[in-house]
Amino acid sequence: RCAELQVQLSEAVATLAGQKELVAKLEHDLSTIQALSAVHRPDAEGAATPSLEKIPEPIKEATALFYGHPASPGTSFPEEQMDSLLSIISSQRERFRAKNQELEGENRMLQHTVHALQSELDNLRADNIKLYEKIKFLQSYPGRGSSRDDTEQRYSSQYEERLDPFSSFSRKERQRKYLSLSPWDKATLSMGRLILSNKTARTVAFFYTLLLHCLVFLVLYKTAWSESVGRDCAAFCAKKYADHLHEFHK
């Protein structure tokens, strides 16, 4: 009985290995398909029998291996095989959809975590600056050491920047000046900042300005040429008329 069970076990393991290879090959072939729209879908009930010419070759090959017979280029598969093939594709699509939903959920969670960590980092930076302010207040008493470590050096610049009256006054003056501008000046300033802060916008603005200048020059040249031609024609006609009067009507 033990020997018989060992033989059955070896046969089952071999069958399982073969099925795993077929499943792996089928998934690889399905991954090479650009979209599921490339697979011919069955028509509505009552429609004519659909042709199988639009089924991709990897699916035909995988179906042929699955049912144990080779597939020729013009072979049409039975309806049972097509239903089984569509069920395999549908299950594969559902697995991809579930995986996609899971990854989207993880992405949303990671974004929420990043926002929370960023806000916490900003709060910690503000708390550290306040702590440095207290440390500096305690160091102002006589008898206190004035030694500094790297942490204090890092936050001292931020603390001094907050207390700098010139930078604060400059920010207030810029804000007051901006609020006193007219709407078109604000629009011009915003447009200038937008153009100068983006490489693509700078390139587009440069070529747009060049095109406008070329168009203006061409229009002015055409206008000047037309007026010159008109003056020349008028002078020529006047000369011809004077010659005619002098010759025939002395």
CSV table of C-alpha atoms in Angstrom, one decimal:
chain,number,residue,atom,x,y,z
A,1,ARG,CA,0.0,0.0,0.0
A,2,CYS,CA,2.9,2.4,0.8
A,3,ALA,CA,4.6,1.7,-2.6
A,4,GLU,CA,1.2,2.3,-4.4
A,5,LEU,CA,0.7,5.6,-2.5
A,6,GLN,CA,4.3,6.6,-3.4
A,7,VAL,CA,3.6,6.0,-7.1
A,8,GLN,CA,0.3,8.0,-6.9
A,9,LEU,CA,2.2,10.8,-5.1
A,10,SER,CA,4.9,11.0,-7.8
A,11,GLU,CA,2.2,11.1,-10.5
A,12,ALA,CA,0.4,13.9,-8.7
A,13,VAL,CA,3.5,15.9,-8.2
A,14,ALA,CA,4.4,15.5,-11.9
A,15,THR,CA,0.9,16.6,-12.9
A,16,LEU,CA,1.0,19.5,-10.5
A,17,ALA,CA,4.4,20.6,-12.0
A,18,GLY,CA,3.0,20.4,-15.5
A,19,GLN,CA,-0.1,22.4,-14.6
A,20,LYS,CA,2.1,25.1,-12.8
A,21,GLU,CA,4.2,25.4,-16.0
A,22,LEU,CA,1.0,25.8,-18.1
A,23,VAL,CA,-0.4,28.4,-15.7
A,24,ALA,CA,2.9,30.3,-15.7
A,25,LYS,CA,3.1,30.3,-19.5
A,26,LEU,CA,-0.6,31.4,-19.8
A,27,GLU,CA,0.0,34.3,-17.4
A,28,HIS,CA,3.1,35.3,-19.4
A,29,ASP,CA,1.2,35.2,-22.6
A,30,LEU,CA,-1.7,37.2,-21.1
A,31,SER,CA,0.8,39.8,-19.9
A,32,THR,CA,2.1,40.3,-23.5
A,33,ILE,CA,-1.4,41.2,-24.7
A,34,GLN,CA,-1.7,45.0,-25.0
A,35,ALA,CA,-5.3,45.2,-23.8
A,36,LEU,CA,-8.3,43.0,-23.3
A,37,SER,CA,-10.1,44.8,-26.1
A,38,ALA,CA,-7.8,42.9,-28.5
A,39,VAL,CA,-9.6,39.7,-27.5
A,40,HIS,CA,-12.7,39.1,-29.6
A,41,ARG,CA,-15.7,39.3,-27.3
A,42,PRO,CA,-18.9,37.2,-28.0
A,43,ASP,CA,-21.7,39.1,-29.6
A,44,ALA,CA,-25.2,39.5,-28.1
A,45,GLU,CA,-27.6,36.6,-27.9
A,46,GLY,CA,-29.1,35.8,-31.3
A,47,ALA,CA,-26.2,37.2,-33.3
A,48,ALA,CA,-24.2,35.3,-35.9
A,49,THR,CA,-21.5,32.9,-34.8
A,50,PRO,CA,-18.3,35.0,-34.1
A,51,SER,CA,-15.2,34.2,-35.9
A,52,LEU,CA,-12.0,33.2,-34.0
A,53,GLU,CA,-9.6,35.0,-36.2
A,54,LYS,CA,-9.0,37.9,-33.8
A,55,ILE,CA,-7.9,35.7,-30.9
A,56,PRO,CA,-4.2,36.3,-30.2
A,57,GLU,CA,-1.8,33.5,-31.0
A,58,PRO,CA,-0.5,33.1,-27.4
A,59,ILE,CA,-4.1,32.4,-26.2
A,60,LYS,CA,-4.6,29.9,-29.0
A,61,GLU,CA,-1.3,28.1,-28.1
A,62,ALA,CA,-2.1,28.1,-24.4
A,63,THR,CA,-5.6,26.8,-25.0
A,64,ALA,CA,-4.2,24.0,-27.3
A,65,LEU,CA,-1.6,23.0,-24.7
A,66,PHE,CA,-4.3,23.1,-22.0
A,67,TYR,CA,-6.6,20.7,-23.9
A,68,GLY,CA,-3.7,18.5,-25.1
A,69,HIS,CA,-3.9,18.9,-28.9
A,70,PRO,CA,-1.9,21.2,-31.3
A,71,ALA,CA,-3.7,24.2,-32.8
A,72,SER,CA,-3.4,24.9,-36.5
A,73,PRO,CA,-3.8,28.5,-37.9
A,74,GLY,CA,-7.3,27.9,-39.3
A,75,THR,CA,-8.7,25.7,-36.4
A,76,SER,CA,-11.9,26.8,-34.7
A,77,PHE,CA,-12.2,25.9,-31.1
A,78,PRO,CA,-15.4,24.4,-29.6
A,79,GLU,CA,-17.7,26.5,-27.5
A,80,GLU,CA,-16.7,24.7,-24.2
A,81,GLN,CA,-13.0,25.6,-24.8
A,82,MET,CA,-13.9,29.2,-25.5
A,83,ASP,CA,-16.0,29.4,-22.3
A,84,SER,CA,-13.1,27.9,-20.3
A,85,LEU,CA,-10.6,30.3,-22.0
A,86,LEU,CA,-12.9,33.3,-21.2
A,87,SER,CA,-13.2,32.2,-17.6
A,88,ILE,CA,-9.4,32.0,-17.3
A,89,ILE,CA,-9.1,35.5,-18.7
A,90,SER,CA,-11.8,36.8,-16.5
A,91,SER,CA,-10.2,35.4,-13.4
A,92,GLN,CA,-6.9,36.8,-14.4
A,93,ARG,CA,-8.5,40.2,-14.9
A,94,GLU,CA,-10.2,40.0,-11.5
A,95,ARG,CA,-6.8,39.2,-9.9
A,96,PHE,CA,-5.2,42.1,-11.6
A,97,ARG,CA,-8.1,44.4,-10.5
A,98,ALA,CA,-7.9,43.2,-6.9
A,99,LYS,CA,-4.1,43.8,-6.9
A,100,ASN,CA,-4.6,47.2,-8.5
A,101,GLN,CA,-7.2,48.2,-5.8
A,102,GLU,CA,-4.8,46.9,-3.1
A,103,LEU,CA,-1.9,49.0,-4.5
A,104,GLU,CA,-4.1,52.1,-4.8
A,105,GLY,CA,-5.1,51.6,-1.1
A,106,GLU,CA,-1.5,51.3,-0.1
A,107,ASN,CA,-0.7,54.4,-2.2
A,108,ARG,CA,-3.4,56.4,-0.4
A,109,MET,CA,-2.2,55.2,3.0
A,110,LEU,CA,1.4,56.2,2.1
A,111,GLN,CA,0.4,59.6,0.9
A,112,HIS,CA,-1.6,60.2,4.1
A,113,THR,CA,1.4,59.0,6.1
A,114,VAL,CA,3.7,61.4,4.2
A,115,HIS,CA,1.4,64.3,4.8
A,116,ALA,CA,1.2,63.4,8.5
A,117,LEU,CA,5.0,63.1,8.8
A,118,GLN,CA,5.5,66.4,7.0
A,119,SER,CA,3.2,68.2,9.3
A,120,GLU,CA,4.8,66.6,12.3
A,121,LEU,CA,8.3,67.6,10.9
A,122,ASP,CA,7.1,71.2,10.6
A,123,ASN,CA,5.8,71.1,14.2
A,124,LEU,CA,9.0,69.6,15.5
A,125,ARG,CA,11.1,72.3,13.7
A,126,ALA,CA,9.0,75.0,15.2
A,127,ASP,CA,9.3,73.4,18.7
A,128,ASN,CA,13.1,73.1,18.3
A,129,ILE,CA,13.4,76.8,17.4
A,130,LYS,CA,11.4,77.6,20.5
A,131,LEU,CA,13.6,75.4,22.6
A,132,TYR,CA,16.7,77.1,21.2
A,133,GLU,CA,15.2,80.4,22.1
A,134,LYS,CA,14.8,79.2,25.7
A,135,ILE,CA,18.4,77.9,25.7
A,136,LYS,CA,19.7,81.2,24.5
A,137,PHE,CA,17.7,82.9,27.2
A,138,LEU,CA,19.2,80.7,29.9
A,139,GLN,CA,22.7,81.2,28.4
A,140,SER,CA,22.3,85.0,28.8
A,141,TYR,CA,22.6,84.7,32.6
A,142,PRO,CA,26.1,85.2,34.0
A,143,GLY,CA,28.0,82.1,34.8
A,144,ARG,CA,26.4,80.0,32.0
A,145,GLY,CA,28.6,78.4,29.5
A,146,SER,CA,28.5,79.4,25.9
A,147,SER,CA,29.5,76.2,24.3
A,148,ARG,CA,27.4,75.1,21.3
A,149,ASP,CA,27.0,71.7,19.6
A,150,ASP,CA,25.9,70.9,16.1
A,151,THR,CA,22.2,71.0,17.0
A,152,GLU,CA,22.4,74.5,18.4
A,153,GLN,CA,24.4,75.6,15.4
A,154,ARG,CA,21.8,74.2,13.0
A,155,TYR,CA,18.9,76.0,14.7
A,156,SER,CA,20.7,79.2,15.5
A,157,SER,CA,20.6,80.3,11.9
A,158,GLN,CA,16.8,79.7,11.7
A,159,TYR,CA,16.3,81.5,15.0
A,160,GLU,CA,18.3,84.5,13.9
A,161,GLU,CA,16.5,84.6,10.6
A,162,ARG,CA,13.2,84.8,12.4
A,163,LEU,CA,14.5,87.7,14.6
A,164,ASP,CA,16.1,89.6,11.8
A,165,PRO,CA,14.3,93.0,11.6
A,166,PHE,CA,15.5,93.8,8.2
A,167,SER,CA,14.2,90.6,6.6
A,168,SER,CA,10.9,91.0,8.4
A,169,PHE,CA,10.6,94.6,7.3
A,170,SER,CA,11.5,93.7,3.8
A,171,ARG,CA,8.8,91.0,3.7
A,172,LYS,CA,6.2,93.5,5.1
A,173,GLU,CA,7.3,96.2,2.6
A,174,ARG,CA,7.0,93.7,-0.3
A,175,GLN,CA,3.6,92.7,0.8
A,176,ARG,CA,2.4,96.3,1.2
A,177,LYS,CA,3.8,97.2,-2.2
A,178,TYR,CA,2.1,94.2,-3.8
A,179,LEU,CA,-1.2,95.1,-2.2
A,180,SER,CA,-0.9,98.7,-3.5
A,181,LEU,CA,-0.5,97.6,-7.1
A,182,SER,CA,-3.3,97.9,-9.6
A,183,PRO,CA,-4.9,94.7,-10.9
A,184,TRP,CA,-3.1,94.8,-14.3
A,185,ASP,CA,0.2,95.3,-12.5
A,186,LYS,CA,-0.5,92.3,-10.3
A,187,ALA,CA,-1.4,90.3,-13.4
A,188,THR,CA,1.8,91.4,-15.2
A,189,LEU,CA,3.9,90.5,-12.1
A,190,SER,CA,2.2,87.1,-11.7
A,191,MET,CA,2.7,86.4,-15.4
A,192,GLY,CA,6.4,87.4,-15.3
A,193,ARG,CA,7.0,85.2,-12.3
A,194,LEU,CA,5.3,82.3,-14.0
A,195,ILE,CA,7.4,82.7,-17.2
A,196,LEU,CA,10.7,83.2,-15.3
A,197,SER,CA,10.1,80.2,-13.0
A,198,ASN,CA,9.5,77.6,-15.8
A,199,LYS,CA,11.9,76.7,-18.6
A,200,THR,CA,9.2,75.6,-21.0
A,201,ALA,CA,7.3,78.9,-20.4
A,202,ARG,CA,10.5,80.9,-21.0
A,203,THR,CA,11.1,79.1,-24.3
A,204,VAL,CA,7.5,79.6,-25.5
A,205,ALA,CA,7.6,83.3,-24.5
A,206,PHE,CA,10.8,83.8,-26.4
A,207,PHE,CA,9.6,82.2,-29.7
A,208,TYR,CA,6.2,83.9,-29.3
A,209,THR,CA,7.9,87.3,-29.0
A,210,LEU,CA,10.2,86.6,-31.9
A,211,LEU,CA,7.3,85.5,-34.1
A,212,LEU,CA,5.3,88.7,-33.2
A,213,HIS,CA,8.3,90.9,-34.1
A,214,CYS,CA,8.8,89.1,-37.4
A,215,LEU,CA,5.1,89.5,-38.2
A,216,VAL,CA,5.1,93.2,-37.3
A,217,PHE,CA,8.2,93.8,-39.5
A,218,LEU,CA,6.7,91.9,-42.4
A,219,VAL,CA,3.4,93.9,-42.2
A,220,LEU,CA,5.3,97.2,-42.0
A,221,TYR,CA,7.5,96.2,-45.0
A,222,LYS,CA,4.4,95.2,-47.0
A,223,THR,CA,2.7,98.5,-46.2
A,224,ALA,CA,5.7,100.5,-47.1
A,225,TRP,CA,6.2,98.6,-50.3
A,226,SER,CA,2.6,99.0,-51.3
A,227,GLU,CA,2.7,102.8,-50.6
A,228,SER,CA,6.0,103.1,-52.6
A,229,VAL,CA,4.5,101.2,-55.5
A,230,GLY,CA,1.4,103.5,-55.4
A,231,ARG,CA,3.5,106.6,-55.4
A,232,ASP,CA,5.6,105.3,-58.3
A,233,CYS,CA,2.5,104.4,-60.3
A,234,ALA,CA,1.0,107.8,-59.6
A,235,ALA,CA,4.2,109.6,-60.7
A,236,PHE,CA,4.4,107.4,-63.9
A,237,CYS,CA,0.8,108.1,-64.8
A,238,ALA,CA,1.2,111.9,-64.2
A,239,LYS,CA,4.3,111.9,-66.4
A,240,LYS,CA,2.6,109.9,-69.2
A,241,TYR,CA,-0.4,112.3,-69.0
A,242,ALA,CA,1.9,115.3,-69.2
A,243,ASP,CA,3.7,113.9,-72.2
A,244,HIS,CA,0.4,113.1,-73.9
A,245,LEU,CA,-0.9,116.7,-73.4
A,246,HIS,CA,2.4,118.2,-74.6
A,247,GLU,CA,2.4,116.0,-77.7
A,248,PHE,CA,-1.2,116.1,-78.8
A,249,HIS,CA,-2.7,119.2,-77.1
A,250,LYS,CA,0.0,121.8,-77.4
